[in-house]
Amino acid sequence: MSMIPEVKCRRCGETFSSMRSRCPNCGTRRVTQSGRTPGTTPGTVRGTASYERAETNTKWQMIFGLILVVAVILAVIVMVSTSLEGTEKRGNATITPPPAATDYVPIIDTPPTPAPTPTPTVESIRIMFYEKELEEFTMREGDANIPLTAQVLPATVVGAKVNWSVSDESGEYCTVTSTGDNTCEVAIVKAKAGGVTLTAECNGCTKNVQVYLLEAAK
């Protein structure tokens, strides 16, 4: 073992003899430790003004630290108490019973009744013998009954009923009989001068046709 102490280079970490002033590896100068003993500061010497001030500062620091610790403890106590009170209130919360059933029946407004669609007005009536429209016709004694049909216009009129009649209400000369579906049969009883008027009526609208009643041919 060497009697000469070794030192470590502060740059490269290589150890070398303390007799050298530089590191043989990197050439860094060795730092020589000072052998001087540091002197005491005035604040550490009793009886000095610095020492008294240091003592006073230390006392105040201790007082402030104690006050801070007490404040933290009080804050923790308040927080714990508040939490326990909230838990107790939630545990003792009253349950509201459901509302009692009543016989009240809510009134529901019924929707307004839509206005009825107006019935189309009958504008005219045509009296037809098969495909031919009649304004007048002639019958002779002994002729068969003539079938007629009434056409109500406009065609949009649905379910309109036609009433048939003749000016000879007594039926002495001519009769008309309704056969349904706005049809009729006209029959001659006996001849009459000037004939009779056949009328078809529907919803206030009328159509007249002249029927001439003649004697049988000789």
mmCIF file with all atom_site columns, C-alpha atoms in Angstrom, residues 30-114:
data_model
loop_
_atom_site.group_PDB
_atom_site.id
_atom_site.type_symbol
_atom_site.label_atom_id
_atom_site.label_alt_id
_atom_site.label_comp_id
_atom_site.label_asym_id
_atom_site.label_entity_id
_atom_site.label_seq_id
_atom_site.pdbx_PDB_ins_code
_atom_site.Cartn_x
_atom_site.Cartn_y
_atom_site.Cartn_z
_atom_site.occupancy
_atom_site.B_iso_or_equiv
_atom_site.pdbx_formal_charge
_atom_site.auth_seq_id
_atom_site.auth_comp_id
_atom_site.auth_asym_id
_atom_site.auth_atom_id
_atom_site.pdbx_PDB_model_num
ATOM 1  C CA . ARG A 1 30  ? -6.127   19.623 -8.770  1.00 0.00 ? 30  ARG A CA 1
ATOM 2  C CA . VAL A 1 31  ? -8.030   21.795 -6.330  1.00 0.00 ? 31  VAL A CA 1
ATOM 3  C CA . THR A 1 32  ? -6.261   22.071 -2.998  1.00 0.00 ? 32  THR A CA 1
ATOM 4  C CA . GLN A 1 33  ? -8.545   22.007 0.010   1.00 0.00 ? 33  GLN A CA 1
ATOM 5  C CA . SER A 1 34  ? -8.175   24.974 2.313   1.00 0.00 ? 34  SER A CA 1
ATOM 6  C CA . GLY A 1 35  ? -6.952   24.188 5.783   1.00 0.00 ? 35  GLY A CA 1
ATOM 7  C CA . ARG A 1 36  ? -8.501   27.304 7.223   1.00 0.00 ? 36  ARG A CA 1
ATOM 8  C CA . THR A 1 37  ? -11.221  26.868 9.816   1.00 0.00 ? 37  THR A CA 1
ATOM 9  C CA . PRO A 1 38  ? -14.267  29.026 9.056   1.00 0.00 ? 38  PRO A CA 1
ATOM 10 C CA . GLY A 1 39  ? -14.878  31.692 11.582  1.00 0.00 ? 39  GLY A CA 1
ATOM 11 C CA . THR A 1 40  ? -18.044  31.981 13.591  1.00 0.00 ? 40  THR A CA 1
ATOM 12 C CA . THR A 1 41  ? -20.800  34.358 12.484  1.00 0.00 ? 41  THR A CA 1
ATOM 13 C CA . PRO A 1 42  ? -21.987  37.078 14.871  1.00 0.00 ? 42  PRO A CA 1
ATOM 14 C CA . GLY A 1 43  ? -25.430  35.500 15.067  1.00 0.00 ? 43  GLY A CA 1
ATOM 15 C CA . THR A 1 44  ? -24.027  32.414 16.795  1.00 0.00 ? 44  THR A CA 1
ATOM 16 C CA . VAL A 1 45  ? -22.166  34.314 19.539  1.00 0.00 ? 45  VAL A CA 1
ATOM 17 C CA . ARG A 1 46  ? -24.169  34.883 22.702  1.00 0.00 ? 46  ARG A CA 1
ATOM 18 C CA . GLY A 1 47  ? -24.443  38.433 23.893  1.00 0.00 ? 47  GLY A CA 1
ATOM 19 C CA . THR A 1 48  ? -24.280  40.021 20.449  1.00 0.00 ? 48  THR A CA 1
ATOM 20 C CA . ALA A 1 49  ? -27.089  42.002 18.852  1.00 0.00 ? 49  ALA A CA 1
ATOM 21 C CA . SER A 1 50  ? -27.199  39.541 15.922  1.00 0.00 ? 50  SER A CA 1
ATOM 22 C CA . TYR A 1 51  ? -27.678  36.663 18.323  1.00 0.00 ? 51  TYR A CA 1
ATOM 23 C CA . GLU A 1 52  ? -30.596  38.455 20.000  1.00 0.00 ? 52  GLU A CA 1
ATOM 24 C CA . ARG A 1 53  ? -32.252  39.180 16.671  1.00 0.00 ? 53  ARG A CA 1
ATOM 25 C CA . ALA A 1 54  ? -31.835  35.570 15.566  1.00 0.00 ? 54  ALA A CA 1
ATOM 26 C CA . GLU A 1 55  ? -33.434  34.378 18.813  1.00 0.00 ? 55  GLU A CA 1
ATOM 27 C CA . THR A 1 56  ? -36.388  36.754 18.319  1.00 0.00 ? 56  THR A CA 1
ATOM 28 C CA . ASN A 1 57  ? -36.934  35.596 14.699  1.00 0.00 ? 57  ASN A CA 1
ATOM 29 C CA . THR A 1 58  ? -36.837  31.972 15.805  1.00 0.00 ? 58  THR A CA 1
ATOM 30 C CA . LYS A 1 59  ? -39.519  32.586 18.458  1.00 0.00 ? 59  LYS A CA 1
ATOM 31 C CA . TRP A 1 60  ? -41.844  34.310 15.980  1.00 0.00 ? 60  TRP A CA 1
ATOM 32 C CA . GLN A 1 61  ? -41.347  31.515 13.435  1.00 0.00 ? 61  GLN A CA 1
ATOM 33 C CA . MET A 1 62  ? -42.329  28.961 16.074  1.00 0.00 ? 62  MET A CA 1
ATOM 34 C CA . ILE A 1 63  ? -45.421  31.008 17.008  1.00 0.00 ? 63  ILE A CA 1
ATOM 35 C CA . PHE A 1 64  ? -46.529  31.344 13.383  1.00 0.00 ? 64  PHE A CA 1
ATOM 36 C CA . GLY A 1 65  ? -45.934  27.649 12.814  1.00 0.00 ? 65  GLY A CA 1
ATOM 37 C CA . LEU A 1 66  ? -48.037  26.749 15.853  1.00 0.00 ? 66  LEU A CA 1
ATOM 38 C CA . ILE A 1 67  ? -50.867  29.045 14.712  1.00 0.00 ? 67  ILE A CA 1
ATOM 39 C CA . LEU A 1 68  ? -50.782  27.466 11.261  1.00 0.00 ? 68  LEU A CA 1
ATOM 40 C CA . VAL A 1 69  ? -50.979  23.952 12.718  1.00 0.00 ? 69  VAL A CA 1
ATOM 41 C CA . VAL A 1 70  ? -53.938  24.926 14.916  1.00 0.00 ? 70  VAL A CA 1
ATOM 42 C CA . ALA A 1 71  ? -55.755  26.493 11.933  1.00 0.00 ? 71  ALA A CA 1
ATOM 43 C CA . VAL A 1 72  ? -55.284  23.344 9.856   1.00 0.00 ? 72  VAL A CA 1
ATOM 44 C CA . ILE A 1 73  ? -56.616  21.168 12.693  1.00 0.00 ? 73  ILE A CA 1
ATOM 45 C CA . LEU A 1 74  ? -59.698  23.404 13.117  1.00 0.00 ? 74  LEU A CA 1
ATOM 46 C CA . ALA A 1 75  ? -60.371  23.321 9.372   1.00 0.00 ? 75  ALA A CA 1
ATOM 47 C CA . VAL A 1 76  ? -60.194  19.527 9.357   1.00 0.00 ? 76  VAL A CA 1
ATOM 48 C CA . ILE A 1 77  ? -62.613  19.361 12.326  1.00 0.00 ? 77  ILE A CA 1
ATOM 49 C CA . VAL A 1 78  ? -65.110  21.684 10.586  1.00 0.00 ? 78  VAL A CA 1
ATOM 50 C CA . MET A 1 79  ? -64.951  19.657 7.365   1.00 0.00 ? 79  MET A CA 1
ATOM 51 C CA . VAL A 1 80  ? -65.515  16.376 9.191   1.00 0.00 ? 80  VAL A CA 1
ATOM 52 C CA . SER A 1 81  ? -68.451  17.835 11.164  1.00 0.00 ? 81  SER A CA 1
ATOM 53 C CA . THR A 1 82  ? -70.099  19.199 8.021   1.00 0.00 ? 82  THR A CA 1
ATOM 54 C CA . SER A 1 83  ? -69.717  15.863 6.269   1.00 0.00 ? 83  SER A CA 1
ATOM 55 C CA . LEU A 1 84  ? -71.268  13.974 9.192   1.00 0.00 ? 84  LEU A CA 1
ATOM 56 C CA . GLU A 1 85  ? -74.215  16.408 9.379   1.00 0.00 ? 85  GLU A CA 1
ATOM 57 C CA . GLY A 1 86  ? -74.895  16.001 5.639   1.00 0.00 ? 86  GLY A CA 1
ATOM 58 C CA . THR A 1 87  ? -74.820  12.213 5.959   1.00 0.00 ? 87  THR A CA 1
ATOM 59 C CA . GLU A 1 88  ? -77.203  12.339 8.918   1.00 0.00 ? 88  GLU A CA 1
ATOM 60 C CA . LYS A 1 89  ? -79.627  14.609 7.041   1.00 0.00 ? 89  LYS A CA 1
ATOM 61 C CA . ARG A 1 90  ? -79.628  12.281 4.037   1.00 0.00 ? 90  ARG A CA 1
ATOM 62 C CA . GLY A 1 91  ? -80.261  9.344  6.332   1.00 0.00 ? 91  GLY A CA 1
ATOM 63 C CA . ASN A 1 92  ? -83.179  11.104 8.028   1.00 0.00 ? 92  ASN A CA 1
ATOM 64 C CA . ALA A 1 93  ? -84.696  12.528 4.824   1.00 0.00 ? 93  ALA A CA 1
ATOM 65 C CA . THR A 1 94  ? -88.455  12.214 4.826   1.00 0.00 ? 94  THR A CA 1
ATOM 66 C CA . ILE A 1 95  ? -90.066  10.251 2.020   1.00 0.00 ? 95  ILE A CA 1
ATOM 67 C CA . THR A 1 96  ? -92.940  12.139 0.427   1.00 0.00 ? 96  THR A CA 1
ATOM 68 C CA . PRO A 1 97  ? -95.900  9.796  -0.036  1.00 0.00 ? 97  PRO A CA 1
ATOM 69 C CA . PRO A 1 98  ? -97.481  9.627  -3.482  1.00 0.00 ? 98  PRO A CA 1
ATOM 70 C CA . PRO A 1 99  ? -100.533 11.841 -4.003  1.00 0.00 ? 99  PRO A CA 1
ATOM 71 C CA . ALA A 1 100 ? -103.789 10.251 -3.004  1.00 0.00 ? 100 ALA A CA 1
ATOM 72 C CA . ALA A 1 101 ? -105.970 8.993  -5.830  1.00 0.00 ? 101 ALA A CA 1
ATOM 73 C CA . THR A 1 102 ? -109.051 11.097 -6.520  1.00 0.00 ? 102 THR A CA 1
ATOM 74 C CA . ASP A 1 103 ? -112.134 10.685 -8.657  1.00 0.00 ? 103 ASP A CA 1
ATOM 75 C CA . TYR A 1 104 ? -111.227 13.717 -10.717 1.00 0.00 ? 104 TYR A CA 1
ATOM 76 C CA . VAL A 1 105 ? -111.506 13.019 -14.413 1.00 0.00 ? 105 VAL A CA 1
ATOM 77 C CA . PRO A 1 106 ? -109.665 15.463 -16.641 1.00 0.00 ? 106 PRO A CA 1
ATOM 78 C CA . ILE A 1 107 ? -111.792 17.174 -19.231 1.00 0.00 ? 107 ILE A CA 1
ATOM 79 C CA . ILE A 1 108 ? -110.443 16.624 -22.697 1.00 0.00 ? 108 ILE A CA 1
ATOM 80 C CA . ASP A 1 109 ? -111.554 19.109 -25.286 1.00 0.00 ? 109 ASP A CA 1
ATOM 81 C CA . THR A 1 110 ? -113.132 17.336 -28.213 1.00 0.00 ? 110 THR A CA 1
ATOM 82 C CA . PRO A 1 111 ? -111.928 18.422 -31.613 1.00 0.00 ? 111 PRO A CA 1
ATOM 83 C CA . PRO A 1 112 ? -114.345 20.647 -33.492 1.00 0.00 ? 112 PRO A CA 1
ATOM 84 C CA . THR A 1 113 ? -116.769 18.882 -35.782 1.00 0.00 ? 113 THR A CA 1
ATOM 85 C CA . PRO A 1 114 ? -115.778 19.494 -39.376 1.00 0.00 ? 114 PRO A CA 1
#
